[in-house]
Coordinates of C-alpha atoms in Angstrom, one line a residue:
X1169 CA -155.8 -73.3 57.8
X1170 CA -157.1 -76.2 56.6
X1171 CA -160.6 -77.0 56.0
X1172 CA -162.4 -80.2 56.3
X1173 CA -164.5 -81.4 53.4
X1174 CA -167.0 -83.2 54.3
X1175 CA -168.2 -79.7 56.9
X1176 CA -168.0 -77.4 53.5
X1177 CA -170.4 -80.2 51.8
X1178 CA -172.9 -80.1 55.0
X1179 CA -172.9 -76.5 54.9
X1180 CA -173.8 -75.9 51.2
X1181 CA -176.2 -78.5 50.9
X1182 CA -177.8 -76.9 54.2
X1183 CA -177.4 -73.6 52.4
X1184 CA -179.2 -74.5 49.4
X1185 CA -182.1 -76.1 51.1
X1186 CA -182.5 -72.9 53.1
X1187 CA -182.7 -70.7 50.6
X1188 CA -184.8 -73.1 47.9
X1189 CA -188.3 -72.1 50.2
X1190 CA -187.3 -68.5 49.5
X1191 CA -186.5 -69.0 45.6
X1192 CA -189.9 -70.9 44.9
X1193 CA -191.6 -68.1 46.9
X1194 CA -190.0 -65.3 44.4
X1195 CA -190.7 -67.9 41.0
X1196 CA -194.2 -68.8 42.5
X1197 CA -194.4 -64.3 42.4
X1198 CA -193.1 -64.0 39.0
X1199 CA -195.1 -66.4 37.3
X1200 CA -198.5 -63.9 37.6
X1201 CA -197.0 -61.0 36.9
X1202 CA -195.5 -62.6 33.4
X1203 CA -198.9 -63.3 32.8
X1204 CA -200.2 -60.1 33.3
X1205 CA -196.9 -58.5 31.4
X1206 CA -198.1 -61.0 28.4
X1207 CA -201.7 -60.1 28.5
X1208 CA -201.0 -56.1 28.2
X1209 CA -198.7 -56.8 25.3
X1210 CA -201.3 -58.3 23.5
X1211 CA -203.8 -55.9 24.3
X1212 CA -201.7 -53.5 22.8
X1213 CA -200.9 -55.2 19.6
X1214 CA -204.4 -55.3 19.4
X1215 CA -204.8 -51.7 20.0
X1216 CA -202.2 -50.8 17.9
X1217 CA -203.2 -52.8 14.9
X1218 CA -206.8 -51.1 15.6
X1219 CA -206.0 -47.5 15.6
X1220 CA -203.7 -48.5 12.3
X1221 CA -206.1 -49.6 10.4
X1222 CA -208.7 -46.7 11.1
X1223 CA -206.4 -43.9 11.1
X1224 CA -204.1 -44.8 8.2
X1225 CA -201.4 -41.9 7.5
X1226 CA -198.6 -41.9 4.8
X1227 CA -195.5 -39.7 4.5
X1228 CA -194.0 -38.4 1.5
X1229 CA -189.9 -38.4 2.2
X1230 CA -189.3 -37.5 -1.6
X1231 CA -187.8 -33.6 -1.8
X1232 CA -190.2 -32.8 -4.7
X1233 CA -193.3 -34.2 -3.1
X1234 CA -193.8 -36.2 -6.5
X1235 CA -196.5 -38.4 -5.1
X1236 CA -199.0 -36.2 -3.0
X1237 CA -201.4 -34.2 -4.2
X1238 CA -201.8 -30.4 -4.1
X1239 CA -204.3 -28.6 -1.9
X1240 CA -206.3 -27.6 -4.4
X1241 CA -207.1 -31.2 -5.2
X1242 CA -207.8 -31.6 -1.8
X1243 CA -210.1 -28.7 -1.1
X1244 CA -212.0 -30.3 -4.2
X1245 CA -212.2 -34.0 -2.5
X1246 CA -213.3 -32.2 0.3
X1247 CA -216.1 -29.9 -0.9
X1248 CA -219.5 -30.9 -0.2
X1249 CA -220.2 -31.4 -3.7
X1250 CA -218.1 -34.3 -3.5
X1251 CA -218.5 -35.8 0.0
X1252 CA -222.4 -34.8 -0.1
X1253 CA -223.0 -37.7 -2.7
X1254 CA -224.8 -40.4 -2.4
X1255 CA -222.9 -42.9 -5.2
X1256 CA -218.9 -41.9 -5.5
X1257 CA -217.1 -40.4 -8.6
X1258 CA -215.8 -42.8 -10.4
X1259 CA -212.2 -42.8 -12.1
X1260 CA -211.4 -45.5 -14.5
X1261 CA -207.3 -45.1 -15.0
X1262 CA -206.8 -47.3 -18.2
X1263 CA -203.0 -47.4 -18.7
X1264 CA -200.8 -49.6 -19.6
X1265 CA -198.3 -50.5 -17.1
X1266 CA -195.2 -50.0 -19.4
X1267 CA -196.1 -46.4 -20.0
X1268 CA -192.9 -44.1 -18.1
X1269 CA -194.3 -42.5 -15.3
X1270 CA -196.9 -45.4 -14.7
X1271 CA -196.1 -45.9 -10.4
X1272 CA -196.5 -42.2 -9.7
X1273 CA -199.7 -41.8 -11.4
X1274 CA -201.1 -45.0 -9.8
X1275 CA -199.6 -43.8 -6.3
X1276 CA -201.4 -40.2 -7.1
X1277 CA -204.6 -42.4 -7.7
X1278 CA -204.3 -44.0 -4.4
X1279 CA -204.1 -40.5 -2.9
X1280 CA -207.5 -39.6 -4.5
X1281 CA -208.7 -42.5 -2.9
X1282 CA -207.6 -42.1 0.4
X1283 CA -208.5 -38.6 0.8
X1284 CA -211.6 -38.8 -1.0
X1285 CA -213.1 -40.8 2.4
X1286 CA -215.3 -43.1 0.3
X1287 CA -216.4 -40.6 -2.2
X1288 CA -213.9 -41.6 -4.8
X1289 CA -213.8 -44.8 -6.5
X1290 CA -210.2 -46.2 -8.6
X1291 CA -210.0 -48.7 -11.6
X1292 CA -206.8 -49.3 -12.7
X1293 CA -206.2 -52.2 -15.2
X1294 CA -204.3 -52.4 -18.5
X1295 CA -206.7 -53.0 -21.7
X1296 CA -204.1 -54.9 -23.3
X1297 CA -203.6 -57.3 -20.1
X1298 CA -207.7 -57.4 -19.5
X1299 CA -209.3 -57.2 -22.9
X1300 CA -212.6 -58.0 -21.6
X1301 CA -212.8 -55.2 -19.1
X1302 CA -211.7 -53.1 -22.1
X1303 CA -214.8 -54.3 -24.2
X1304 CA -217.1 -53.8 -20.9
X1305 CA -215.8 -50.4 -20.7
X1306 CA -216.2 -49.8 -24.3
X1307 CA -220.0 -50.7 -24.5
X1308 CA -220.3 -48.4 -21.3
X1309 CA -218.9 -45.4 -22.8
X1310 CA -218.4 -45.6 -26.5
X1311 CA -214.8 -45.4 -26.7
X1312 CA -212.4 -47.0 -27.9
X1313 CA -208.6 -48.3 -26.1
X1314 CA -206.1 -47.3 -28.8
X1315 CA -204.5 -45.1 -26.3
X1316 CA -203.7 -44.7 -22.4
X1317 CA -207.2 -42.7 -21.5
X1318 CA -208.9 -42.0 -18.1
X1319 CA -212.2 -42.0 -17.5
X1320 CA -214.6 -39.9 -14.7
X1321 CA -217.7 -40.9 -14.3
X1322 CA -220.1 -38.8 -11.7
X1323 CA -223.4 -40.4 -12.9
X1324 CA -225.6 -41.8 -10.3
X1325 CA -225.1 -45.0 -12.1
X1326 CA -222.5 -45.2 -13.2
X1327 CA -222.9 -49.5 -14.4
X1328 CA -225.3 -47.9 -17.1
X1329 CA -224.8 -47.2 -20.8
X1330 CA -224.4 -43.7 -22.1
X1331 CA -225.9 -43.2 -24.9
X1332 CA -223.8 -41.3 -27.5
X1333 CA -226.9 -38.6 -28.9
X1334 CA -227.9 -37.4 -25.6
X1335 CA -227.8 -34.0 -24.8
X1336 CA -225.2 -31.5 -22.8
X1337 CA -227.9 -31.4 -20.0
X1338 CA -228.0 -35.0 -19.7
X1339 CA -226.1 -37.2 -17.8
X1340 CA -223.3 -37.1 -20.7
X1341 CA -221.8 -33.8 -19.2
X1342 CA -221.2 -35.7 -15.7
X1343 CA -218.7 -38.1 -17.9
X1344 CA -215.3 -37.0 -18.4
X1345 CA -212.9 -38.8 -21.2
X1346 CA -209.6 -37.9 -20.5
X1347 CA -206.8 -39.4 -22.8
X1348 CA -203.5 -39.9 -21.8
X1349 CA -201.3 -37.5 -23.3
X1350 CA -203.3 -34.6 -21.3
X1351 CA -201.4 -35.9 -18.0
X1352 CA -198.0 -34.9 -19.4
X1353 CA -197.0 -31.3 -20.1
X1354 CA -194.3 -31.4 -23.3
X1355 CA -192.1 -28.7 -24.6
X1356 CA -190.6 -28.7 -28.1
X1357 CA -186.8 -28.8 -28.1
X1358 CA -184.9 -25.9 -30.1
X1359 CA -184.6 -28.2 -33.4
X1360 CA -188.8 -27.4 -33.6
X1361 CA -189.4 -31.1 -33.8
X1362 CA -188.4 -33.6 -30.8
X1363 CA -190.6 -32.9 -27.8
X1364 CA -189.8 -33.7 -24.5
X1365 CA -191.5 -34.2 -21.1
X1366 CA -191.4 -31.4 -18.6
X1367 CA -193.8 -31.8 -16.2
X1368 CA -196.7 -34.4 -14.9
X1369 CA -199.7 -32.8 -14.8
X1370 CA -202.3 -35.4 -13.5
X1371 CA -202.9 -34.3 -10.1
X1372 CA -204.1 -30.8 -12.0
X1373 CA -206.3 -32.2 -15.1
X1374 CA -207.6 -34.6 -12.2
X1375 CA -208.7 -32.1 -10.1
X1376 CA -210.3 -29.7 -12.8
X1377 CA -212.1 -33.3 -14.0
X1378 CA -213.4 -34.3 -11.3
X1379 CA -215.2 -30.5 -10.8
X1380 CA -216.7 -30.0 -14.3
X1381 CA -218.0 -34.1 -14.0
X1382 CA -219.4 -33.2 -10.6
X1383 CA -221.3 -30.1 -11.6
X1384 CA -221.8 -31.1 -15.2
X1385 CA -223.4 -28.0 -17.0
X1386 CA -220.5 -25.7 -17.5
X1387 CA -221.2 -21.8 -16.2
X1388 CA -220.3 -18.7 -18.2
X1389 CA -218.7 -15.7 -18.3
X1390 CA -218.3 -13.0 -20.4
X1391 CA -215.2 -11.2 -22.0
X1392 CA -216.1 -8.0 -22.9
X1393 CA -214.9 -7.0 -26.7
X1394 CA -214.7 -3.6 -27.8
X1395 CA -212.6 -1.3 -25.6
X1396 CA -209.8 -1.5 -27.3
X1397 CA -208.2 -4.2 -24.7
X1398 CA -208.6 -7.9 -25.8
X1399 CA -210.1 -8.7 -29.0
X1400 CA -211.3 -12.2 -30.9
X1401 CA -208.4 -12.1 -32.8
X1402 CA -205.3 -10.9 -30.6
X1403 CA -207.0 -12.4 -27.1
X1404 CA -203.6 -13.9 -25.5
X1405 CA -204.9 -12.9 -22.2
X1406 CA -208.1 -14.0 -22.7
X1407 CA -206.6 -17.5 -23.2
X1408 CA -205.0 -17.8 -19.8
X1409 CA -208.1 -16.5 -18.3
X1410 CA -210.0 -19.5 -20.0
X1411 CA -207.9 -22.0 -18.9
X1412 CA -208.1 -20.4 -15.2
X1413 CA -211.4 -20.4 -15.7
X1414 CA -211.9 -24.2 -17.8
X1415 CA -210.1 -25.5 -14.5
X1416 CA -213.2 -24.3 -12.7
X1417 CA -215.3 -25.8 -15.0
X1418 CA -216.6 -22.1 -16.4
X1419 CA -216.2 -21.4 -20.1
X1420 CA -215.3 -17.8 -21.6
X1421 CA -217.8 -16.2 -23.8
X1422 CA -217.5 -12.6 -25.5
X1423 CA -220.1 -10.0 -24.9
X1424 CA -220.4 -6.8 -26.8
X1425 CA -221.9 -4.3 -24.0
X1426 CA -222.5 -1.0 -26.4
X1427 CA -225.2 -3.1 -28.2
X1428 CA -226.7 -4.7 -24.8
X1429 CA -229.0 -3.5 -22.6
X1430 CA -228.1 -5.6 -20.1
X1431 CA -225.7 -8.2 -19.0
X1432 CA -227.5 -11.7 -20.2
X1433 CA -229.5 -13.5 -17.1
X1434 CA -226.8 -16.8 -17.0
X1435 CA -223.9 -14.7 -16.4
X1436 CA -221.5 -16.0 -13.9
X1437 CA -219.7 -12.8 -13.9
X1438 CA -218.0 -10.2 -16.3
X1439 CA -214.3 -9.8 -17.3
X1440 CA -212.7 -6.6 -18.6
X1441 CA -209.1 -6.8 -19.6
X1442 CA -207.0 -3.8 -20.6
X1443 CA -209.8 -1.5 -21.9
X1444 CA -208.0 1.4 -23.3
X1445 CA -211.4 3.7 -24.2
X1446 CA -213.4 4.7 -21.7
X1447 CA -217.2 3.4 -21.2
X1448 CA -219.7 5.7 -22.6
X1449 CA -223.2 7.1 -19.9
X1450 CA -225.1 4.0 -21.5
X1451 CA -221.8 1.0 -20.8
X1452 CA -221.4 2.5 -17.2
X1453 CA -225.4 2.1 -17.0
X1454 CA -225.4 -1.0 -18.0
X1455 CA -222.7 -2.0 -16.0
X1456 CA -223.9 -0.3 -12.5
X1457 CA -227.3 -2.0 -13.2
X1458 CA -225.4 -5.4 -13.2
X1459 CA -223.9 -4.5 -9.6
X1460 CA -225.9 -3.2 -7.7
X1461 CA -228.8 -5.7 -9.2
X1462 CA -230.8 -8.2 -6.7
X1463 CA -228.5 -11.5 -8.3
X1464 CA -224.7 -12.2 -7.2
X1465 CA -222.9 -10.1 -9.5
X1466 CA -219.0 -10.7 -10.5
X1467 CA -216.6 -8.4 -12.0
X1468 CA -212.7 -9.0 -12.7
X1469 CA -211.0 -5.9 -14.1
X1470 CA -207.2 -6.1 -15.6
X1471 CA -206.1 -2.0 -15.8
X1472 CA -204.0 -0.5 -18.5
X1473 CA -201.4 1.7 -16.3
X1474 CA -200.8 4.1 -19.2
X1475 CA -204.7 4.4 -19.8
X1476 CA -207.4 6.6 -17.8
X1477 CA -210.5 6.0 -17.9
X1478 CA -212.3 8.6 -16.4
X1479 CA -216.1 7.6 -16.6
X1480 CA -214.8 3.8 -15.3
X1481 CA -212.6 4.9 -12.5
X1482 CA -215.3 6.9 -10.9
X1483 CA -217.2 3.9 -10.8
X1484 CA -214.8 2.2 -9.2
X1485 CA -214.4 5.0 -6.9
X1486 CA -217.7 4.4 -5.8
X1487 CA -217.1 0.8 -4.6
X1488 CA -213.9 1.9 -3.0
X1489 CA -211.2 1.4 -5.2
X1490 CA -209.5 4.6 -6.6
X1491 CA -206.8 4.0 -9.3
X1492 CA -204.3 6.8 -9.3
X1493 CA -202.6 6.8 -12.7
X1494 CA -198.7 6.5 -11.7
X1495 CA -196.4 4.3 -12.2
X1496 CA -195.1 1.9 -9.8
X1497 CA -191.1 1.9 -10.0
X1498 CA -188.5 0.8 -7.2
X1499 CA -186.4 3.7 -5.2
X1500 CA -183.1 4.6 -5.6
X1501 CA -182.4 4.0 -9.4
X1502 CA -181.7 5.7 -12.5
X1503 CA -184.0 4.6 -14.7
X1504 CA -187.5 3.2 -14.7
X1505 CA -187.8 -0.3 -13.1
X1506 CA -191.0 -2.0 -13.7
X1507 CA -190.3 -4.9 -12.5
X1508 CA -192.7 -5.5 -8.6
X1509 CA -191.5 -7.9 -6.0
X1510 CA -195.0 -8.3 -5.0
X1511 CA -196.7 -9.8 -1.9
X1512 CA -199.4 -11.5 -1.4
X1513 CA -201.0 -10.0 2.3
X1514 CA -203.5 -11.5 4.6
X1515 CA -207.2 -11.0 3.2
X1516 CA -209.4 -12.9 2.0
X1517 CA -209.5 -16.2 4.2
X1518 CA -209.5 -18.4 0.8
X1519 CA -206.3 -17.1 -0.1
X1520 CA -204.6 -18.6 2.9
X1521 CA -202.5 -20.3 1.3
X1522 CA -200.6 -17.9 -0.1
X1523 CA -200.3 -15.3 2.5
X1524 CA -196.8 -13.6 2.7
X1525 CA -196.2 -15.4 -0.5
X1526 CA -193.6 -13.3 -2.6
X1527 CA -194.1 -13.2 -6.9
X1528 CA -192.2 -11.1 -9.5
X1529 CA -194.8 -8.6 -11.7
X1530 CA -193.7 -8.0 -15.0
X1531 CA -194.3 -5.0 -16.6
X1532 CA -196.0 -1.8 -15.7
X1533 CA -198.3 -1.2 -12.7
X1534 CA -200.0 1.5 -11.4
X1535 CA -200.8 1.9 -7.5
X1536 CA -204.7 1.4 -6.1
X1537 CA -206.0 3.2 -3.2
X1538 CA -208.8 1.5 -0.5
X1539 CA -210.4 4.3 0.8
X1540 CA -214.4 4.8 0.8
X1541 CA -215.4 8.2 0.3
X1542 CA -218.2 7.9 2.5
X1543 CA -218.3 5.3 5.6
X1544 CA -221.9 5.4 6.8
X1545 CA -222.9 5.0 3.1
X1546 CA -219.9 1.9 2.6
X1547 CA -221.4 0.8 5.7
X1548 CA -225.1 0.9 4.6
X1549 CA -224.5 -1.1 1.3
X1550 CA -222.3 -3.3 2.9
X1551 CA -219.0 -2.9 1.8
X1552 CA -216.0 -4.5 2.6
X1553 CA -212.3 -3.4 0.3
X1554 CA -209.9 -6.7 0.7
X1555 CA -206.1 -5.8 -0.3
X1556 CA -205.0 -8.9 -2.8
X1557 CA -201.0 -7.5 -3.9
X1558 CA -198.8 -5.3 -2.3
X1559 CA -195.2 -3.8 -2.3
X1560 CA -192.8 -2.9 0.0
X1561 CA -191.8 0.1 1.2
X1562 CA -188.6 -0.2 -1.4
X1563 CA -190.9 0.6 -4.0
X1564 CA -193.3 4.2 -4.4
X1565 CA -195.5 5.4 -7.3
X1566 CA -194.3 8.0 -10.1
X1567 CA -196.6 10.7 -10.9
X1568 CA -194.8 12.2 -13.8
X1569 CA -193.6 10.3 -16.7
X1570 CA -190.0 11.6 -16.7
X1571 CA -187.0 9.5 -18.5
X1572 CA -185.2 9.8 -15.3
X1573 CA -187.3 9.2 -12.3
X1574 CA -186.7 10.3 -8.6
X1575 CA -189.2 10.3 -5.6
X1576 CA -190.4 13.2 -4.4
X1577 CA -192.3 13.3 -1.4
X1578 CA -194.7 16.5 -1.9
X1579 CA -196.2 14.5 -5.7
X1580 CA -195.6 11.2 -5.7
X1581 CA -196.7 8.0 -3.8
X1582 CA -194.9 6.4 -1.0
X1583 CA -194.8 2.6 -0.3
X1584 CA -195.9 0.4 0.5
X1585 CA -198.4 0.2 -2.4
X1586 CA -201.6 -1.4 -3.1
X1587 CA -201.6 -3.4 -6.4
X1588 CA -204.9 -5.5 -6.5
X1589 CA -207.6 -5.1 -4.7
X1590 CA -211.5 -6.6 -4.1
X1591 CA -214.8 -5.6 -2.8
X1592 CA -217.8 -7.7 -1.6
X1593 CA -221.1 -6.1 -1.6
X1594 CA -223.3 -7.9 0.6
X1595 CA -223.7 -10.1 3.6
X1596 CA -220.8 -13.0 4.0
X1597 CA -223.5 -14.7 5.6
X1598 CA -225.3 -14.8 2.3
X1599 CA -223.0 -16.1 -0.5
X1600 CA -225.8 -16.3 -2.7
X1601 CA -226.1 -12.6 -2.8
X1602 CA -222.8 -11.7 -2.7
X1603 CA -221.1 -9.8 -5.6
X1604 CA -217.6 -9.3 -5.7
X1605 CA -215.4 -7.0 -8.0
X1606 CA -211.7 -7.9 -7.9
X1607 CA -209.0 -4.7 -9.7
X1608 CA -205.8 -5.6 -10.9
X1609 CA -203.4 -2.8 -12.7
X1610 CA -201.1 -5.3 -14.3
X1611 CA -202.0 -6.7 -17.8
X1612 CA -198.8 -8.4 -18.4
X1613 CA -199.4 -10.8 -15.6
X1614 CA -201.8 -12.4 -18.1
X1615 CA -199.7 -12.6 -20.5
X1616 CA -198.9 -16.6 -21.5
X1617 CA -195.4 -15.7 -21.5
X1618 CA -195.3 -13.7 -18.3
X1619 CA -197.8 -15.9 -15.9
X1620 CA -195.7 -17.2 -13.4
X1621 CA -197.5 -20.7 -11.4
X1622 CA -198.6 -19.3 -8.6
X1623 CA -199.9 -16.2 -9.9
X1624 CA -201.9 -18.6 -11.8
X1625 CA -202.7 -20.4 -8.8
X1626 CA -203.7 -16.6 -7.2
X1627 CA -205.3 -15.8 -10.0
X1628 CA -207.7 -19.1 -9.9
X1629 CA -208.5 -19.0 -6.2
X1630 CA -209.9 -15.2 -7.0
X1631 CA -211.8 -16.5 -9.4
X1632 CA -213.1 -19.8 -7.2
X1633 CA -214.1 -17.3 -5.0
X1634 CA -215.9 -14.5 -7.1
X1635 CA -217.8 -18.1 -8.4
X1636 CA -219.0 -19.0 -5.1
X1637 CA -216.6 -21.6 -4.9
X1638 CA -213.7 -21.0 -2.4
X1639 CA -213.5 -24.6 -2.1
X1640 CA -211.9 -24.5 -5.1
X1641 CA -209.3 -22.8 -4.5
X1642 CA -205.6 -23.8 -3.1
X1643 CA -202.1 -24.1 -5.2
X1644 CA -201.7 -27.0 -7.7
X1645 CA -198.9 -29.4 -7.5
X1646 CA -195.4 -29.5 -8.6
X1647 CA -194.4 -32.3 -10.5
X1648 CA -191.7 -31.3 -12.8
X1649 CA -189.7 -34.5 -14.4
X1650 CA -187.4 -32.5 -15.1
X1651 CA -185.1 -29.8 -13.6
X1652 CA -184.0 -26.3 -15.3
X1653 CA -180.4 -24.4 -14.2
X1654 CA -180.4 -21.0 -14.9
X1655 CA -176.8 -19.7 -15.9
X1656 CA -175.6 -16.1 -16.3
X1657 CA -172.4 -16.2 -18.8
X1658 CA -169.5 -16.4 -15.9
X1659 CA -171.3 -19.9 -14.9
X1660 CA -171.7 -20.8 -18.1
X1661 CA -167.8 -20.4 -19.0
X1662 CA -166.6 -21.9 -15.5
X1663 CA -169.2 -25.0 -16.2
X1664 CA -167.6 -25.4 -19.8
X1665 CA -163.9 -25.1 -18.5
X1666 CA -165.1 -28.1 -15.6
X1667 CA -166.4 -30.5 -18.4
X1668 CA -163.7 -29.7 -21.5
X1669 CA -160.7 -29.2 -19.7
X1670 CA -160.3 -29.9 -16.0
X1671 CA -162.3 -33.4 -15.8
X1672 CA -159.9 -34.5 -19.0
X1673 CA -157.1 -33.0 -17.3
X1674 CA -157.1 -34.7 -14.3
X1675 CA -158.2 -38.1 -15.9
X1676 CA -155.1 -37.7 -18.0
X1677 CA -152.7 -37.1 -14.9
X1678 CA -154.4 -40.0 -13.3
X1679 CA -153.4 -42.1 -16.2
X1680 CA -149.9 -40.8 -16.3
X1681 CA -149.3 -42.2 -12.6
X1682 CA -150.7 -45.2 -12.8
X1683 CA -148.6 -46.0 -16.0
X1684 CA -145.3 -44.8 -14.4
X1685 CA -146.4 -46.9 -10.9
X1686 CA -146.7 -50.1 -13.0
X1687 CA -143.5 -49.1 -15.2
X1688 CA -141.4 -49.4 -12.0

């Protein structure tokens, strides 16, 4: 068939002019709803960019979480000592920026910033890059820039001069001068000589800063010295306590209780560590008098497991708290075990944190029981018992001090066991009036060598909240710089046989082939 040409012309050109009313139709459509398209997408850069800049997040993709800060530090930022202030804390970070570690303490600072909501003001410069903000800060503070230092200032004024001879009760004790080598945590190398850098600790020295500036005046509590438990001169537990304590800006002092009549008037509480003689009718006086007095009262008691203490466990008796003199070991062994897989179980609501938490107790411990001898009376005074370390059922408590223990049902203690253990007396609805006594019946816990982190961490939360300050309380941050391997002697020897023989080895066959490739 053949077609004609000049018909095939005529009927596309008639075609096209048919449909060309059709197409401008559809374009003459599209154009508006481009417009509209455009319009929405600009609204919601706008929106977008809005809600970015007012609720600004950040992520920390690093395994270690190196550069956030702990919740401790944030339950700090976000007491209402901090946020109720009318002029921010400031923190002057004078480093210089070739010291090793210098972008994750300035990206910690940024933290403080941000979560601080306004309430936290950052300085950063280097005095050897800005000499004359060095000399301003100087004349501000009296101090001089021959090292990395950090300054936190929670004066109301903070642009004024402070004057070198005023007193602790001044506004000097709301001025803390931190210099730089407190940030780093150091260990000393087997020669005895060459230190080294373990651990960052500015998210922690930070933190416990920023309280004592903020309160100022440091509280008190007493040691008491006499019992036979710690003493001025062997008091190895009574130095982890005061550095629990310094972080919560409270300061250890010793008190002799035979001689007193009472416990002194400025007493944030009262610790007893390990007594190993019992308190005489006049001690347990004094001490009753202290507890069930009209002021919030606060007790921490460390027990001896191979010590009674007969006049001092009926007291605690009273509040609820019955020690029962055994000895906690694990089932199903030969020997004595002393060593508690310990957890931490739902209580106190500070403690959150560290519910179901799991820790390893060193040493000997001896089981509590939480049982008030009389309800109505528990219930007229206002008692409440809170459970602070327990065991598992895999462990029980040993009645009789044989060489070779085994449980027996009819004498000794089944699991799971109570090892620490509080009471509040009061109203929770009244913090000012309510005293707390917290039992432990492990001593080595506080031993320097012993402490493990978070039972520091445990430890300081109980104390943040026997001060009236749960806010306080939270785990501190892990910022090690470096990393430990533990080996057991097979590893060892199969890690040394890797690096000394086959690594050589193989490097050595891989040399022999290549030589014989290029030989042929």
């Amino acid at each position: 068939m053949i077609r004609d040409p000049d018909l095939s012309e005529s009927s596309s050109a008639a075609s096209a002019e048919a449909a060309s009313p059709a197409d401008s139709t559809r374009g003459a459509v599209r154009r508006p709803l481009a417009w509209v398209n455009v319009a929405l997408l600009f609204i919601i850069v706008i929106a977008c960019n809005y809600i970015g800049c007012r609720e600004y997040a950040r992520r920390d993709l690093t395994e270690d979480q190196r550069y956030t800060i702990s919740s401790r530090s944030m339950n700090v930022l976000a007491s209402d000592r901090v946020q109720k202030r009318e002029t921010p804390v400031k923190i002057i970070f004078a480093f210089q920026r070739s010291t090793q570690n210098y972008g994750r303490m300035y990206s910690l600072l940024e933290e403080y910033g941000r979560c601080g909501k306004g309430k936290i003001e950052i300085e950063c410069f280097d005095p050897l890059r800005q000499p004359n903000r060095a000399r301003e800060i100087t004349q501000i503070y009296g101090t001089e820039f021959n090292m990395n230092l950090v300054v936190v200032d929670a004066r109301s004024d903070t642009s004024v001069s402070l004057k070198t001879f005023e007193e602790e009760r001044s506004e000097r004790s709301h001025v803390r001068i931190l210099p730089g080598t407190s940030f780093v945590k150091y260990e000393t190398l087997p020669d005895g000589q060459t230190k080294r850098a373990v651990a960052l600790m500015m998210d922690d020295v930070l933190s416990s800063a920023i309280s004592e500036a903020v309160e100022g005046r440091m509280r008190t509590m007493y040691v008491v010295e006499g019992k036979g438990g710690v003493s001025r001169d062997e008091n190895e537990s009574a130095e982890t306590l005061a550095k629990i304590c310094a972080s919560l800006n409270i300061r250890l002092s010793w008190f002799d209780i035979a001689n007193a009549g009472k416990i002194p008037d400025d007493a944030e509480g009262l610790i007893l560590v390990g007594p190993t003689e019992d308190f005489n009718p006049h001690e347990i006086e004094v001490l009753s008098q202290y507890w069930e007095g009209d002021r919030r009262a606060a007790i921490f008691l460390a027990l001896n497991p191979a010590v009674k203490l007969p006049r001092l466990f009926r007291f605690l008796r009273e509040q609820g708290i019955r020690p029962e003199s055994d000895r906690v070991l694990l089932r199903d062994r030969t020997r004595a075990y002393y060593d508690i897989s310990a957890v931490i179980p739902k209580s106190l609501s500070c403690t959150k944190d560290f519910w179901n938490s799991t820790t390893q107790l060193e040493g000997q411990s001896m089981s509590l029981t939480l049982q008030h001898g009389d309800e109505n009376m528990a219930n007229v005074r206002q008692l409440a018992l809170y459970p602070l370390l327990m065991t598992t059922a895999d462990y029980y408590g040993e009645t009789t001090p044989d060489l070779k223990p085994v449980f027996d049902p009819r004498e000794d203690h089944p699991g799971p066991l109570c090892l620490a253990a509080a009471v509040a007396k009061g109203s929770p609805s009244r913090p000012n009036a309510l005293s707390t006594l917290t039992v432990f019946s492990n001593i080595d816990m506080l031993s320097p060598n012993n402490a493990k982190a978070l039972q520091l961490d445990y430890l300081r939360t109980v104390f943040a909240w026997m001060s009236d300050r749960p806010e306080y309380s939270g785990k501190s941050s892990n910022h090690d710089l470096t990393m430990k391997i533990d080996l057991n002697r097979h590893s060892r020897s199969a890690l040394e046989f890797l690096t000394l023989v086959a690594m050589p080895g193989l490097a050595l066959l891989a040399a022999l082939l290549l030589w014989n490739m290029r030989r042929h």
